[in-house]
Every structure is written in structure tokens, then in C-alpha cells.
Short mmCIF file of C-alpha atoms in Angstrom, two decimals:
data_model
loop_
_atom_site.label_atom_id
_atom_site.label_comp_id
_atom_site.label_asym_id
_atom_site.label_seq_id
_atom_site.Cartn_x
_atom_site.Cartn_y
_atom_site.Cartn_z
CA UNK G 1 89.59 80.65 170.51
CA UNK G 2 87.51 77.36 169.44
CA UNK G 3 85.79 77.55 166.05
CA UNK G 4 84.77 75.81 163.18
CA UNK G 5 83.95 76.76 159.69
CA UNK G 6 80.27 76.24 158.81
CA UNK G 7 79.15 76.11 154.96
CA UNK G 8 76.02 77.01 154.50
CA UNK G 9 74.55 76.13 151.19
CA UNK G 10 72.00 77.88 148.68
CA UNK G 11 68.88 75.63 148.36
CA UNK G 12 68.36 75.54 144.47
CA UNK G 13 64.96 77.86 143.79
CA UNK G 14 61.79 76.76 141.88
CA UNK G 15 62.48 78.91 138.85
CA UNK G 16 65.94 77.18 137.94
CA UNK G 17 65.65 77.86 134.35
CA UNK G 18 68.87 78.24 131.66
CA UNK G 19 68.27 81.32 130.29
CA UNK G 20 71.29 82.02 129.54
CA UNK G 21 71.75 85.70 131.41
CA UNK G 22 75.55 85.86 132.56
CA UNK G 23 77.51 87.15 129.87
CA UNK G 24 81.45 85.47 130.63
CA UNK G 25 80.25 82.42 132.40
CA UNK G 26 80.63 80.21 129.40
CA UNK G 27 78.24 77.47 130.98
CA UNK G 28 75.47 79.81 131.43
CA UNK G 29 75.91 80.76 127.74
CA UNK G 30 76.60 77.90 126.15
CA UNK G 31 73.19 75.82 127.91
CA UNK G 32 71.03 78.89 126.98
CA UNK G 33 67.31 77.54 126.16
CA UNK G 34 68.08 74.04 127.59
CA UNK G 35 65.51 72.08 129.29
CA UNK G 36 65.83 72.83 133.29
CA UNK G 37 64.79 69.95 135.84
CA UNK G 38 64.60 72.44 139.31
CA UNK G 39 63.17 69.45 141.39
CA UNK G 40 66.42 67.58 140.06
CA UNK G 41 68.31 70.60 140.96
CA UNK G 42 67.41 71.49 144.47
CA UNK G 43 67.71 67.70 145.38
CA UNK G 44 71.36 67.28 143.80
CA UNK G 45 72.29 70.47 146.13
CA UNK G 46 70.33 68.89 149.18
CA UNK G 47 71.60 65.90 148.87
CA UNK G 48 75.71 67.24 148.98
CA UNK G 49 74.74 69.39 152.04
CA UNK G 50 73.02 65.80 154.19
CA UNK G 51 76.62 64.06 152.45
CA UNK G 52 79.01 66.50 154.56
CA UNK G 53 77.04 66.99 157.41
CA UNK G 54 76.90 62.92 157.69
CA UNK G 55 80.82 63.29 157.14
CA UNK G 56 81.27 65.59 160.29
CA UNK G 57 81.03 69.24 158.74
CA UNK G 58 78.83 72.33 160.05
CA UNK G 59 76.46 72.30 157.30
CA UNK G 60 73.75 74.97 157.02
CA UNK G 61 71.10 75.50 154.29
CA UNK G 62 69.94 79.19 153.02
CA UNK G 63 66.52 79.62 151.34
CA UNK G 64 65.78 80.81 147.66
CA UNK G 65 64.17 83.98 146.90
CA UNK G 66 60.84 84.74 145.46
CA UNK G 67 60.97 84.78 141.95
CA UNK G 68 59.75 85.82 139.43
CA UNK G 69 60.03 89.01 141.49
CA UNK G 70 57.08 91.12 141.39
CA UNK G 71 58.57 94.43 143.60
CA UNK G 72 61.31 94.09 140.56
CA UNK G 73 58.93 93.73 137.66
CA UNK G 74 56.47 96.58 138.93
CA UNK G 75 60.05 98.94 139.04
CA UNK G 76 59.96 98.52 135.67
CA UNK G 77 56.48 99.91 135.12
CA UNK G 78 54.60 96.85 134.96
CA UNK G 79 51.30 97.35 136.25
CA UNK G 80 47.65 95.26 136.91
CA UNK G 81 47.20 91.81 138.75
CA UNK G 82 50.38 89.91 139.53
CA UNK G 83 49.12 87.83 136.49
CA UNK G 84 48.74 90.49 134.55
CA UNK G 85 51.64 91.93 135.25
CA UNK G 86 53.88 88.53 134.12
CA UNK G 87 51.70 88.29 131.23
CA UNK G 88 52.47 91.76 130.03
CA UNK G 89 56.06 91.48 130.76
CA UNK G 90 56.63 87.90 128.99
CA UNK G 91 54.84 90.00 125.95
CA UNK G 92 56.87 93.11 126.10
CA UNK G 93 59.84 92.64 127.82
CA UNK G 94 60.86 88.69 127.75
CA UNK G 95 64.59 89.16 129.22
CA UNK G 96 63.33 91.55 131.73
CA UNK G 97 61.17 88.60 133.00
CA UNK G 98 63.88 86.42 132.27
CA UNK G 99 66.07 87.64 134.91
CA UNK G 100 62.80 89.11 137.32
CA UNK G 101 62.69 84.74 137.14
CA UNK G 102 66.57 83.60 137.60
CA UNK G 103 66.97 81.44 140.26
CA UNK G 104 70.56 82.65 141.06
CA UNK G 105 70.41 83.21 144.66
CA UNK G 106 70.97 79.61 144.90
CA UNK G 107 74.93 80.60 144.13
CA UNK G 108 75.09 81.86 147.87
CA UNK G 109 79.33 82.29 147.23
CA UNK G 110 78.13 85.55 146.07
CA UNK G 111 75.30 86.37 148.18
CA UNK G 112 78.14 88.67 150.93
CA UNK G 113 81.71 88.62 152.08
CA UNK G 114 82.26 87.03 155.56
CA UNK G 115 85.10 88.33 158.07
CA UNK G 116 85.30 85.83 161.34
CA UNK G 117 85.61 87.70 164.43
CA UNK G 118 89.25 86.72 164.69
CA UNK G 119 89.99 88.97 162.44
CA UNK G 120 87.28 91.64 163.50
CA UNK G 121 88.52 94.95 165.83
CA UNK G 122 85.15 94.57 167.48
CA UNK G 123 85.21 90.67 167.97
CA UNK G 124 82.27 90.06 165.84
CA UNK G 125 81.12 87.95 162.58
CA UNK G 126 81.11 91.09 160.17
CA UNK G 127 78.58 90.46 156.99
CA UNK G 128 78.98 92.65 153.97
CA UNK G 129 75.87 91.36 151.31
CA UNK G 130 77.55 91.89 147.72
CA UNK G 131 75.81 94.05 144.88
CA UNK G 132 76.21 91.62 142.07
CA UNK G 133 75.83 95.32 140.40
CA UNK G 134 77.18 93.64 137.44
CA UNK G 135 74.35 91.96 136.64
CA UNK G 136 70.99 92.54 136.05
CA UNK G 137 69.19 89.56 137.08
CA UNK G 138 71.83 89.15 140.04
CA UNK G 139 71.55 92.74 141.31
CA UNK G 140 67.72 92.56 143.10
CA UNK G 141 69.33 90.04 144.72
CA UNK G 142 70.71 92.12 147.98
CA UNK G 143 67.92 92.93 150.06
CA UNK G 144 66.27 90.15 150.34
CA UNK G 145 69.65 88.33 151.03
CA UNK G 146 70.20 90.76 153.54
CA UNK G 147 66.73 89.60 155.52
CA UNK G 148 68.06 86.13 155.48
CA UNK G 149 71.21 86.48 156.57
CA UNK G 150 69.90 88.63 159.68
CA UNK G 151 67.10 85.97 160.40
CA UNK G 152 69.99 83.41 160.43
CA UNK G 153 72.76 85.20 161.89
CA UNK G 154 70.57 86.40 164.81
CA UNK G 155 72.10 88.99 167.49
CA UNK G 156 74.42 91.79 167.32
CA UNK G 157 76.59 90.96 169.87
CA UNK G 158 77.83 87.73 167.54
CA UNK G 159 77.07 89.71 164.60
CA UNK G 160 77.55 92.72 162.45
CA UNK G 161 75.67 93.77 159.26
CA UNK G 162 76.77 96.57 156.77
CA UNK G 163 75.10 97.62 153.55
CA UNK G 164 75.82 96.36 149.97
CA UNK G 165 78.39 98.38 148.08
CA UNK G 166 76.57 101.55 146.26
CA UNK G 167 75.62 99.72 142.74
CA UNK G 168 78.07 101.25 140.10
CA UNK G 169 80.79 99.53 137.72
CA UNK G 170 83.53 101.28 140.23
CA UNK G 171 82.08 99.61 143.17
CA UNK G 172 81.23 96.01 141.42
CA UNK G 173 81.55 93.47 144.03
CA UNK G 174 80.30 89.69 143.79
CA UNK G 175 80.94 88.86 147.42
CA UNK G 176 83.03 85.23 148.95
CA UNK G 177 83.65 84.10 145.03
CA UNK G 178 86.41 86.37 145.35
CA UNK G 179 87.99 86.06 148.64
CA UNK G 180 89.36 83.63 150.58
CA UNK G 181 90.81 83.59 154.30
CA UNK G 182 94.48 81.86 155.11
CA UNK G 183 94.83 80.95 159.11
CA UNK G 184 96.85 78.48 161.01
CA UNK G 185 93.44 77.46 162.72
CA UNK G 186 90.12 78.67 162.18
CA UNK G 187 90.13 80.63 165.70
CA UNK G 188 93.19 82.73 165.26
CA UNK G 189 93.55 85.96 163.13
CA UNK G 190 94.07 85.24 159.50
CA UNK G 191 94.96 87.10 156.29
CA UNK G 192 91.69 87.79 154.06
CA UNK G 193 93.04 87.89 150.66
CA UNK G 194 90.88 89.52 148.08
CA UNK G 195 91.06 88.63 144.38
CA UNK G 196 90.08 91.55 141.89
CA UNK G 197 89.67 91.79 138.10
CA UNK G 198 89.75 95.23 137.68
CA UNK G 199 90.99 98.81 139.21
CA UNK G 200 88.35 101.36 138.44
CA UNK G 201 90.65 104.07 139.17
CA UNK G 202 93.83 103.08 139.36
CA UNK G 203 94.48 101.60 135.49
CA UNK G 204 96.53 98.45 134.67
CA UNK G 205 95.69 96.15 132.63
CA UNK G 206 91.83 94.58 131.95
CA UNK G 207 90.36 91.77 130.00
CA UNK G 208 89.36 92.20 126.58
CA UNK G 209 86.39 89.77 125.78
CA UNK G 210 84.32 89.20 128.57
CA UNK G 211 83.57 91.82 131.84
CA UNK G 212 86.01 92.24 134.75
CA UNK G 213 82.97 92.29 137.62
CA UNK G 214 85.35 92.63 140.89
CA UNK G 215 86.99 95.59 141.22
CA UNK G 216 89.94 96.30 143.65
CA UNK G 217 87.99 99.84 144.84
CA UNK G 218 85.15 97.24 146.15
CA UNK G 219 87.54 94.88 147.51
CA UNK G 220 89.51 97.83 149.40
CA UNK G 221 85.84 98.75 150.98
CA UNK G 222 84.89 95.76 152.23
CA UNK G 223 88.02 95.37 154.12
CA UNK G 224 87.55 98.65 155.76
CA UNK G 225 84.12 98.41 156.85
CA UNK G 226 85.25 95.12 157.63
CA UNK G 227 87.91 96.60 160.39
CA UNK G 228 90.89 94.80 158.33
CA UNK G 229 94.45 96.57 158.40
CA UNK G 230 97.19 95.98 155.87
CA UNK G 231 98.50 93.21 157.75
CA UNK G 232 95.25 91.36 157.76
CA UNK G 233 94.60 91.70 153.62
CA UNK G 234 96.28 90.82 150.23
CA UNK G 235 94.66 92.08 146.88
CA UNK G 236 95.36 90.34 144.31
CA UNK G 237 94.42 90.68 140.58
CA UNK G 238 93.22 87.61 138.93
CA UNK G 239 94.95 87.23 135.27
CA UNK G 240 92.78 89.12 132.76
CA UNK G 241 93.62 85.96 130.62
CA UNK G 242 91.77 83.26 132.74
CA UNK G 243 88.94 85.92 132.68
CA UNK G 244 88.64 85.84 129.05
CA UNK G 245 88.56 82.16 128.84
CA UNK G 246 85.52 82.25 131.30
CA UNK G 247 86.51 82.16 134.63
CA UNK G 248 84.26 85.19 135.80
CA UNK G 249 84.78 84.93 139.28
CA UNK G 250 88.64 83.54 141.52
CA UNK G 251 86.34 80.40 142.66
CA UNK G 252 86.81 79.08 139.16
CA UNK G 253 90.66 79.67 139.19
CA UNK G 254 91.25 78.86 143.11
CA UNK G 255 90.57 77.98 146.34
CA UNK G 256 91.73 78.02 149.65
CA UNK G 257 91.34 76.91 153.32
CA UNK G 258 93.31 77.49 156.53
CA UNK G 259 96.91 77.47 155.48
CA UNK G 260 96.60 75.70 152.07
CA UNK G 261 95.89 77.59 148.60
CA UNK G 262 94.93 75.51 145.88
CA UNK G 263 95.14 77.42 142.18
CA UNK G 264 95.86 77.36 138.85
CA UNK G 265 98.95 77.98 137.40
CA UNK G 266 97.69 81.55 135.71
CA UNK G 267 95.50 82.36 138.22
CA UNK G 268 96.72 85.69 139.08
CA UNK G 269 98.95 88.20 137.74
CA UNK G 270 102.12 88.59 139.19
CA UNK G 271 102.13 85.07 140.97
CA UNK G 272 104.81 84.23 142.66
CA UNK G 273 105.20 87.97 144.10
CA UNK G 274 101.17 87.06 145.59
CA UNK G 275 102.32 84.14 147.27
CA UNK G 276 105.25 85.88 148.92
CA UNK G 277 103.00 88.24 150.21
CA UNK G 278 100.48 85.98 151.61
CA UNK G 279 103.53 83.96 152.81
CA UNK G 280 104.84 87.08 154.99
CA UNK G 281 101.67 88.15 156.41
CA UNK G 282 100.71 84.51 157.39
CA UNK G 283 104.04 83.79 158.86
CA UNK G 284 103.30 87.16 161.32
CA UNK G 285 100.10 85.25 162.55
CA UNK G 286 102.29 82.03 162.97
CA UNK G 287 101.06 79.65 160.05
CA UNK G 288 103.45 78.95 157.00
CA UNK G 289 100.98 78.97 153.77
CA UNK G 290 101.30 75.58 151.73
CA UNK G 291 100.63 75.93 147.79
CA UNK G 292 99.05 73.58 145.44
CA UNK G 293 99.50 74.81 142.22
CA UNK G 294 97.84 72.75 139.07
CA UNK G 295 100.63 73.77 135.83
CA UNK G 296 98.89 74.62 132.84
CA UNK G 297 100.54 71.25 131.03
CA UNK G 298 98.77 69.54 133.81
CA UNK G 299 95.21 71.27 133.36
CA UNK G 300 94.66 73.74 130.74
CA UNK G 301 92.58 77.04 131.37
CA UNK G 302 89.49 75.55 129.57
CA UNK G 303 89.61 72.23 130.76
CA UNK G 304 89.68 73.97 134.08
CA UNK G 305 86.89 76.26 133.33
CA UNK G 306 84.39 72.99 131.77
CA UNK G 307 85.52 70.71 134.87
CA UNK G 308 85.19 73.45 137.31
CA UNK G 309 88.17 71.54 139.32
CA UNK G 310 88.74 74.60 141.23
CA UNK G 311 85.10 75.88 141.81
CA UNK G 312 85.84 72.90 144.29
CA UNK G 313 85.42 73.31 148.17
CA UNK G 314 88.53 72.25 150.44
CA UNK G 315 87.40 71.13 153.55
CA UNK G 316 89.41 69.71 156.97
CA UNK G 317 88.14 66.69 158.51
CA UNK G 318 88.34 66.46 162.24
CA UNK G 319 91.41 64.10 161.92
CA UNK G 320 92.70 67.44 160.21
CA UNK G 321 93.08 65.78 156.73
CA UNK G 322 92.13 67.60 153.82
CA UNK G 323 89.35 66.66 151.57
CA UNK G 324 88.69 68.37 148.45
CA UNK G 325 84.93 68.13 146.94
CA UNK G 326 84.28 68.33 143.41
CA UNK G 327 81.65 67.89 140.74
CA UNK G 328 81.35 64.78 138.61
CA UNK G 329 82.15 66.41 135.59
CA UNK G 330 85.83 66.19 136.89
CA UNK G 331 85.81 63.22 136.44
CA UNK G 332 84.14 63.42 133.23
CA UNK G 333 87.58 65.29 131.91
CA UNK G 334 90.05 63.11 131.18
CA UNK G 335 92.90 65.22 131.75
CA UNK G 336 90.94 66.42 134.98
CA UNK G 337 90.45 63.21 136.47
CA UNK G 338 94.08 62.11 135.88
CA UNK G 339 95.59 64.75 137.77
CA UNK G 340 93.24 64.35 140.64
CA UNK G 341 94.38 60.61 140.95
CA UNK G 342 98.11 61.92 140.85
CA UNK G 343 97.17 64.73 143.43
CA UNK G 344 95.87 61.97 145.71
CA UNK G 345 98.71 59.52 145.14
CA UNK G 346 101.59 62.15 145.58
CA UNK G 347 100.42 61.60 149.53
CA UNK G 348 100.44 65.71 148.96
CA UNK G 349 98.20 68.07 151.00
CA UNK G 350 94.71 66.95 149.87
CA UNK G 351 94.32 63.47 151.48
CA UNK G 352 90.72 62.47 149.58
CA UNK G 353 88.64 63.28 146.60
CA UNK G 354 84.74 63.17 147.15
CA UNK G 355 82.84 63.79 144.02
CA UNK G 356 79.54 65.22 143.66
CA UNK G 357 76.79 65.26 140.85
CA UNK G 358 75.69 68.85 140.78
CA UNK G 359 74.92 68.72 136.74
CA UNK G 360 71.83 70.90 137.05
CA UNK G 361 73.61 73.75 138.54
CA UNK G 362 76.93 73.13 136.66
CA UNK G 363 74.85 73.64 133.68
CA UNK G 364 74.50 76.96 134.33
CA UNK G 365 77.57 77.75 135.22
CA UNK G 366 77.77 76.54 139.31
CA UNK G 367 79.94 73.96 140.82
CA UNK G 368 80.15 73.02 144.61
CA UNK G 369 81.88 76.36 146.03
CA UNK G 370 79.62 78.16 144.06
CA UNK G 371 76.78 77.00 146.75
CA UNK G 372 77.98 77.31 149.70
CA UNK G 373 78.62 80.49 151.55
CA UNK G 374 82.13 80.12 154.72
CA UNK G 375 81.03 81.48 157.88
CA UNK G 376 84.12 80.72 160.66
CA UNK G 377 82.12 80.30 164.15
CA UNK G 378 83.19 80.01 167.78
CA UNK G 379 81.04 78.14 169.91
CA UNK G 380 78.55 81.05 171.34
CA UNK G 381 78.12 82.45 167.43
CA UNK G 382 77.83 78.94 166.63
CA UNK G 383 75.06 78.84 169.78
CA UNK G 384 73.34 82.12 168.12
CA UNK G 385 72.58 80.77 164.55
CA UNK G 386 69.19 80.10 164.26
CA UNK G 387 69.08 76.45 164.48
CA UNK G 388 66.60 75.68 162.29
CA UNK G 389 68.73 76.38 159.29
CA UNK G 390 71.35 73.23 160.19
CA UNK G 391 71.90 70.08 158.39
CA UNK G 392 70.71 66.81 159.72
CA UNK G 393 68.08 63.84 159.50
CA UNK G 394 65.17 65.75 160.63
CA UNK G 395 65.58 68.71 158.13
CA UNK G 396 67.33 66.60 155.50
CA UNK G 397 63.52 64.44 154.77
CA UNK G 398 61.72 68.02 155.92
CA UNK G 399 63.59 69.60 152.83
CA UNK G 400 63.66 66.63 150.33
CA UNK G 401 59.76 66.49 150.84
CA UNK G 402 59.17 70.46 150.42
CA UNK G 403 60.55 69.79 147.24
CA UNK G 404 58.49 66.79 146.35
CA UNK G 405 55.58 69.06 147.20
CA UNK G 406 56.57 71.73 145.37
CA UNK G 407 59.16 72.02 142.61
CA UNK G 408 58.60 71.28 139.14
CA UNK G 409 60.72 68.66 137.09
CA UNK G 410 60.49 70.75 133.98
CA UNK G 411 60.87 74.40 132.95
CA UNK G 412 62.13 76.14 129.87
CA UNK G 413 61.85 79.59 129.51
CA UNK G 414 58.33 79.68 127.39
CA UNK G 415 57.14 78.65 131.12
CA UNK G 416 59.04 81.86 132.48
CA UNK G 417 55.60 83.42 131.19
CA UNK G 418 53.11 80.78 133.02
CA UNK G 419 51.78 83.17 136.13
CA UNK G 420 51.04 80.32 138.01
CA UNK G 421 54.78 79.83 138.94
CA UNK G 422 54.47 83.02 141.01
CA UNK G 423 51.80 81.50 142.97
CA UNK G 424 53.55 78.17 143.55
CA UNK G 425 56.40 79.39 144.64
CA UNK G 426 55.14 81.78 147.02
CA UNK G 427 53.30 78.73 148.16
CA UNK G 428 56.38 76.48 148.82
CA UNK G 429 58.42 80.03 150.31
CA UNK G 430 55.53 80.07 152.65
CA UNK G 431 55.97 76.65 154.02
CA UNK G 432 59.48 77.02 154.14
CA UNK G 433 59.65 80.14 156.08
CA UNK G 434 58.21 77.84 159.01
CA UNK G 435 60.28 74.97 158.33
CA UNK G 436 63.37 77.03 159.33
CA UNK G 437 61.94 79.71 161.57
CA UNK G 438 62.89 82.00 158.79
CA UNK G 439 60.18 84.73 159.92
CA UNK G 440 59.07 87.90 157.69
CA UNK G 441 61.95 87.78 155.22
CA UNK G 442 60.30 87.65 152.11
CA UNK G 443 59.12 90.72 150.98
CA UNK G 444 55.91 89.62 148.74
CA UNK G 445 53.85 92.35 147.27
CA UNK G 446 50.08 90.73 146.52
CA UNK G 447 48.35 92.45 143.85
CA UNK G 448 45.22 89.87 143.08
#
């Protein structure tokens, strides 16, 4: 079967704000109460989605969600105006407004998990929205996300839709940051390998400092609801080390595409036995998996984690070269930027380097594979995405002057508390829901 894989990219929302809300991500932490530029944001994200769609690659865009979120705030017994509502919140309850404000959506890695229909009993593009249950202000993200990803995905003959994971620690589940799919070609049947940081049930060992938020009894769901058998799947537990040293999801440890895994040298427990296993199931679906793996002499853990060299997105050119994307601060690292030159020279697997300034969204903790969400496509799924939502010149200076009109090119988190942002960015959501055909999917509740 002809396909492609499409990346479809989290447009950065209005509130983009460092409030410092994800306990583990050491970015997110460590930039707490910085000064946030969201116009700078959304156009650094924009402007990598019109790079690789000018390059050749399916490139789709995914909207931001209404924040702050008033349905969330008034579940937490808020009550008046929408004003007065915010107003009363910023008062009482600053970090519940903090993340009723985050802008996180814009990581769309962890908006679901995506099987192809290769893989698929039924032949369709399964979608599984993840809870982010881990999370407070990352957890109100599944229903709208949902909405979007059915006014996007449209038809269920292409497409199936299941509900997020029930919202408990034993069920934690952050969606595509934590899997990745090995195929000879993106139309045949793969092997979905799912990385996990924790068993809820079945013991083992756990990190210590900072929260396991995967668990292998979420993993083990998705790829039943998903239709995957034992031969389609490896779980894999990602080292409880590289956890503690901040890498909170597998996109900060590895990354993968077709038949080529790219990772860290401590990336997972029990290492080589998880490539031998992803070796043997690949080699039944007639692909031979090729390993890059970076030794910790090379790249340490935290230089890894600060350079976010594997929160990187490997990508195959229609020559079928490999080209690995990257953010600038790669480059930045010293260490980082050496070993990409030697990865390049070695005439290896990765043919080219492209490098990418994403700082605003780095800052918080987000590199490039953070923002973009796989979706494999044959031609007739490809045919049934709504087709508004793709990358090129026409929506490229659309989007770029949406967020001229709208976006704001300051915000620290005393503005969190300024009730006007609810207004304006209901105001640019409006205009944007017609820009890309995106219908009723915001869910605004107008108290005046």
C-alpha cells in the first residue's frame, strides 16, 4: 500500500507563558517566571512547519486550545462573569489559573497515540487521545483535543476514535512521546514499540526523584484497543536513571523512523535484549532495524537532556535519505554539535542535519518532536483530511498574519490574571476556526 507519514504540528497558543508547572521537565522548571514572547513562539513553530513542507514533507498544522479555560476554572467552583471569575481565581487560587492558562496543547506529541491502518485489524487510522492524567494543567487537555482531531481526521471509514485512558496514576499515558513505529516502508505492517516508565502493577524498579508518567498498564491498553497482537508491539521500559536526570518522556532519550532507531546509550533498561526484540519482530515483517546509538562518552545524559538532541524528528526525503531536524541549542552544546558533525561525516544513516530555532518552546521544556504529532496516510486517508489544516503558501501568510493580529509579544504570569486575554484569544480561536474549516470544536462557555 502507498503512504506517507504526515507531521502535523501544534500551533504555539496565545497564553505561552513559563510558569513553570511540569515537575521533571527540568526546562520547564528551571525558566519558571521568565518573560514569554507567544507571538515569537507561534511564529518560530510556523515557520519549521512552511521549512519542511517547502522541503517535500506532508506537513499539517493543529490549533491551540482556549485558554485560560473557563469550563475548567468554573469546575473548580469559580463563579460570576468570565472576568470575575479570572479575577477571583488569580486572587485565590494563582496556580489553579496558572495551569487553567498553560498553553501546552501546543506539544501535540502528547495530544494521542496514532496506529496506521497497516497495522490496524480493521484497516483504519486508529486515534487513542492521551490523558496527560499526570498533570494538572495537561489533563483538561483531552476533550477538546479529541474535537480537533475528529474535525481533521474526518470519516470513519479512514478513521477510528477511542476514548482517553480512565485518568488514574495506573492508567497514566502521555500519548506519541512514548511510542514509536519501526516498518520497512510506511505502507506495510510495522512493530509499534511502546516505551514505559513505570508498571503499576507489576513492580520492578522506578525512579526516585522525579515522576514515572507512562505506565506499561496504559501502554498494554492502547495496543489493544488499538487491534495490535504480540507480534505487532515491544514494551520497553525507559531507564529510571535518564528519568531522574529529566528526560520525562522517550522523545527526549530517542527516536525513530521506518527501520532506523536513533537513542541514547541508557535509554532503556535492558538494552541490547530491546533491540533484539524489535530486531525479530521487524525481520517477520521483512525490514532489518538499523541502530544509532549516541555512547554516553559521546553525549552525556544532561547534555542530552539541555540540547534536546533526541527530542529531534527523523524524517525520509523522497530520495529516501534521512534527515534529522534539531533545535539550535544543539548546536549551542559543544559536545552536541561535535558529534552531530561526526554523525554526518561517518556517511552513517542520517545523511543531513537541519537545525531549527524553537527557543521559545525549548524554554519550556519542547524541542521539534515535541510539536509535531506522526500520522502514516495512504492516499484516500490522505484524500479525507480536512484540507484546510495542510502546509503551504496560502496558509503559511494566512497563519503568520493571524498571529500578527492577535498574539501578544509579552506575557509573564502577573498577566495570567489580565481577563482580557480570555477575550482575545477567543477572538483569534474564532477566526481561526474559519481559516481551517475547523467547525464547532471549541467548547466556549460565555458568562458576560
Amino acid at each position: 500500500m502507498s503512504a506517507r507519514e504526515a507531521n502535523f504540528d501544534g500551533l504555539v497558543g496565545l497564553t505561552h507563558n513559563y510558569s513553570g508547572l511540569s515537575f521533571g521537565n527540568v526546562a520547564s522548571q528551571n525558566n519558571a517566571a521568565s518573560v514569554a514572547n507567544p507571538r515569537a513562539a507561534a511564529r518560530q513553530g510556523l515557520r519549521k512547519m512552511k521549512a519542511l513542507a517547502d522541503l517535500g514533507f506532508l506537513q499539517g498544522v493543529l490549533p491551540p486550545q482556549e485558554r485560560p479555560s473557563a469550563r475548567f476554572l468554573r469546575a473548580q467552583g469559580f463563579t460570576g462573569t468570565d472576568h470575575e471569575m479570572i479575577m477571583r481565581a488569580a486572587k485565590e487560587a494563582p496556580a489553579i489559573l496558572a495551569a487553567a492558562s498553560s498553553a501546552s496543547s501546543m506539544w501535540v506529541a502528547n495530544a494521542a497515540t496514532v496506529s496506521p491502518s497497516a497495522d490496524t485489524p480493521d484497516g483504519r487510522v486508529h486515534f487513542t487521545p492521551a490523558s496527560l492524567s499526570s498533570k494538572l494543567h495537561r489533563a483538561i487537555e483531552a476533550p477538546t483535543t479529541g474535537r480537533v482531531l475528529r474535525a481533521v481526521f474526518a470519516g470513519d471509514s479512514h478513521f477510528a476514535f477511542h476514548e482517553p485512558l480512565i485518568g488514574a496514576p495506573a492508567m497514566g499515558d502521555e500519548g506519541a512521546a512514548n511510542h514509536t513505529r519501526f516498518c520497512s516502508d510506511y505502507g506495510e505492517a510495522g512493530v509499534e514499540f511502546f516505551v514505559y516508565g513505570r508498571s503499576e502493577f507489576g513492580g520492578g524498579v522506578a525512579p526516585q526523584r522525579y515522576p514515572a508518567r507512562q505506565t506499561l498498564e496504559a501502554s498494554a491498553a492502547i495496543a489493544r484497543l488499538h487491534g495490535l497482537g504480540e507480534n505487532a508491539t515491544v514494551f520497553a521500559q525507559q531507564h529510571p536513571d535518564v528519568i531522574d536526570a529529566g528526560v520525562f518522556h522517550n522523545d527526549v532519550i530517542a527516536v525513530g523512523n521506518r527501520d532506523l532507531l536513533f537513542c541514547h546509550q541508557n535509554a532503556f533498561l535492558n538494552q541490547p535484549a530491546v533491540y533484539e526484540e524489535i530486531r525479530a519482530k521487524l525481520a517477520a515483517r521483512g525490514a532489518q532495524l538499523r541502530v544509532v546509538e549516541v555512547p554516553v562518552a559521546a553525549v552525556p545524559v544532561e547534555d542530552a537532556v539541555s540540547s534536546y538532541l533526541f527530542n529531534s524528528q527523523l524524517l525520509t526525503r523522497a530520495d529516501g535519505k534521512t534527515v534529522l531536524v534539531v533545535p539550535q541549542e544543539c548546536r549551542d552544546n559543544p559536545r552536541v554539535s561535535a558529534y552531530l558533525d561526526q554523525l554526518t561525516a561517518s556517511r552513517g544513516p542520517i545523511d543531513e542535519v537541519l537545525v531549527f530555532d524553537l527557543r521559545e518552546s525549548m524554554r519550556n521544556g519542547g524541542g521539534p518532536a515535541c510539536l509535531r504529532l506522526r500520522v502514516v496516510l495512504s492516499d484516500a486517508e490522505q484524500a479525507a483530511v480536512n484540507p484546510q489544516v495542510w502546509i503551504n503558501d496560502a496558509r503559511f501568510a494566512q497563519l503568520d498574519s493571524w498571529i500578527e493580529r492577535h498574539y501578544r509579544d509579552r506575557l509573564v504570569d502577573a498577566d495570567l490574571a489580565d481577563p482580557s486575554l480570555l477575550d482575545e484569544c477567543r477572538t483569534a480561536l474564532d477566526e481561526l476556526t474559519r481559516i481551517l474549516a475547523l467547525g464547532s470544536v471549541y467548547d466556549f462557555q460565555l458568562v458576560n
